[in-house]
């Protein structure tokens, strides 16, 4: 199949496919007229890349999976290099989750403090923002007498 057909099949652009080719992720086969040609194996490569990118892997992190497929493995994650990328990504996700947990705890503590302050001040619980702020312009006009 040609580049336009491949792009349509996998839901991307020909520009993206050319970029993948320039990065060595997609083979650069040409027919006798110099047109790029692709097969079902290329569809599988691109589906693997897109799935991994949907999971948050950057393009370079997909390389071991692509190479695994190219080497004849039925799945791109059945090679040691792919497993190593999975392990790194899981460690990265665990660290992000820990960081988000800490941020959540801080926001929860700030919310609890703010709610206690509202109760102590006797603020109107029905008013979403508390008392209406004064308009600076109105205050200045009143000071000038008019």
Coordinates of C-alpha atoms in Angstrom, one line a residue, residues 5-141:
X5 CA -3.5 4.4 2.3
X6 CA -1.4 3.6 5.3
X7 CA -2.1 7.0 6.9
X8 CA -5.8 6.5 6.5
X9 CA -5.7 2.9 7.9
X10 CA -4.0 3.9 11.1
X11 CA -5.6 7.3 11.5
X12 CA -2.6 9.6 11.1
X13 CA -1.1 11.9 8.5
X14 CA 1.5 11.2 5.8
X15 CA 3.6 13.9 7.4
X16 CA 3.7 11.9 10.6
X17 CA 4.6 8.7 8.7
X18 CA 7.5 10.5 7.0
X19 CA 8.7 11.7 10.4
X20 CA 8.6 8.2 11.7
X21 CA 10.6 7.1 8.7
X22 CA 13.2 9.8 9.3
X23 CA 13.5 8.6 12.9
X24 CA 14.1 5.0 11.7
X25 CA 10.8 3.7 13.2
X26 CA 9.1 3.0 9.9
X27 CA 11.0 1.2 7.0
X28 CA 11.7 3.3 3.9
X29 CA 10.8 0.8 1.1
X30 CA 10.3 2.1 -2.4
X31 CA 8.8 0.6 -5.5
X32 CA 10.2 0.9 -9.0
X33 CA 8.7 4.4 -9.4
X34 CA 10.2 5.7 -6.1
X35 CA 6.9 5.6 -4.2
X36 CA 6.9 4.5 -0.6
X37 CA 5.3 1.1 -0.1
X38 CA 4.0 -0.5 3.1
X39 CA 2.5 -3.8 4.2
X40 CA 0.4 -5.2 7.1
X41 CA 3.6 -5.4 9.3
X42 CA 3.9 -1.7 9.0
X43 CA 0.3 -1.3 10.2
X44 CA 1.1 -3.4 13.2
X45 CA 4.2 -1.2 13.9
X46 CA 2.2 1.9 13.8
X47 CA -0.6 0.5 15.9
X48 CA 2.0 -0.4 18.5
X49 CA 3.5 3.1 18.4
X50 CA 0.1 4.8 18.8
X51 CA -1.0 2.5 21.6
X52 CA 2.2 3.2 23.6
X53 CA 1.9 7.0 22.9
X54 CA -1.7 6.9 24.1
X55 CA -0.3 5.4 27.4
X56 CA 2.2 8.3 27.7
X57 CA 5.3 6.8 26.1
X58 CA 7.3 9.3 24.1
X59 CA 8.3 8.3 20.6
X60 CA 11.8 7.2 21.4
X61 CA 10.5 4.9 24.1
X62 CA 8.5 3.1 21.4
X63 CA 11.7 2.1 19.6
X64 CA 12.4 -1.2 21.5
X65 CA 8.8 -2.3 20.8
X66 CA 9.1 -1.6 17.1
X67 CA 12.4 -3.4 16.9
X68 CA 10.9 -6.3 18.7
X69 CA 8.1 -6.6 16.2
X70 CA 10.6 -6.1 13.3
X71 CA 12.7 -9.0 14.6
X72 CA 9.7 -11.3 14.1
X73 CA 8.1 -11.4 17.6
X74 CA 4.3 -11.6 17.5
X75 CA 4.1 -8.8 20.1
X76 CA 6.3 -5.8 20.5
X77 CA 6.6 -6.2 24.2
X78 CA 8.0 -9.8 24.3
X79 CA 11.7 -8.7 24.1
X80 CA 14.0 -7.8 27.0
X81 CA 14.4 -4.2 25.9
X82 CA 10.7 -3.7 25.8
X83 CA 10.3 -5.1 29.2
X84 CA 13.0 -2.7 30.5
X85 CA 11.0 0.2 29.0
X86 CA 7.9 -1.0 30.7
X87 CA 9.8 -1.2 34.1
X88 CA 11.1 2.4 33.6
X89 CA 7.7 3.7 32.7
X90 CA 6.1 2.1 35.7
X91 CA 8.7 3.6 38.0
X92 CA 8.1 7.0 36.5
X93 CA 4.3 6.6 36.9
X94 CA 4.8 5.5 40.5
X95 CA 6.9 8.6 41.2
X96 CA 4.3 10.8 39.6
X97 CA 1.5 9.2 41.7
X98 CA 3.5 9.7 44.8
X99 CA 4.1 13.4 43.9
X100 CA 0.4 13.8 43.1
X101 CA -0.5 12.2 46.4
X102 CA 1.7 14.7 48.3
X103 CA 0.1 17.6 46.4
X104 CA -3.4 16.2 47.1
X105 CA -2.5 16.0 50.8
X106 CA -1.4 19.7 50.8
X107 CA -4.5 20.9 49.0
X108 CA -6.7 18.8 51.4
X109 CA -4.9 20.5 54.4
X110 CA -5.4 23.9 52.9
X111 CA -9.0 23.2 52.3
X112 CA -9.5 22.0 55.9
X113 CA -7.7 25.2 57.2
X114 CA -9.9 27.4 55.0
X115 CA -13.1 25.7 56.1
X116 CA -12.1 26.2 59.8
X117 CA -11.4 29.8 59.1
X118 CA -14.9 30.2 57.5
X119 CA -16.5 28.7 60.6
X120 CA -14.4 30.9 62.9
X121 CA -15.3 34.1 61.0
X122 CA -18.9 33.2 60.8
X123 CA -18.9 33.7 57.1
X124 CA -22.1 33.0 55.2
X125 CA -21.9 29.4 54.2
X126 CA -24.4 29.9 51.4
X127 CA -22.3 32.5 49.6
X128 CA -19.8 30.7 47.4
X129 CA -17.2 33.4 47.7
X130 CA -18.1 35.0 51.0
X131 CA -18.9 38.7 51.1
X132 CA -18.8 40.6 47.8
X133 CA -15.6 42.4 47.3
X134 CA -15.7 46.2 47.2
X135 CA -15.3 47.9 43.8
X136 CA -12.1 49.9 43.9
X137 CA -13.6 52.5 41.6
X138 CA -16.6 53.0 43.8
X139 CA -14.5 53.5 46.9
X140 CA -12.3 56.1 45.1
X141 CA -15.4 58.0 43.8

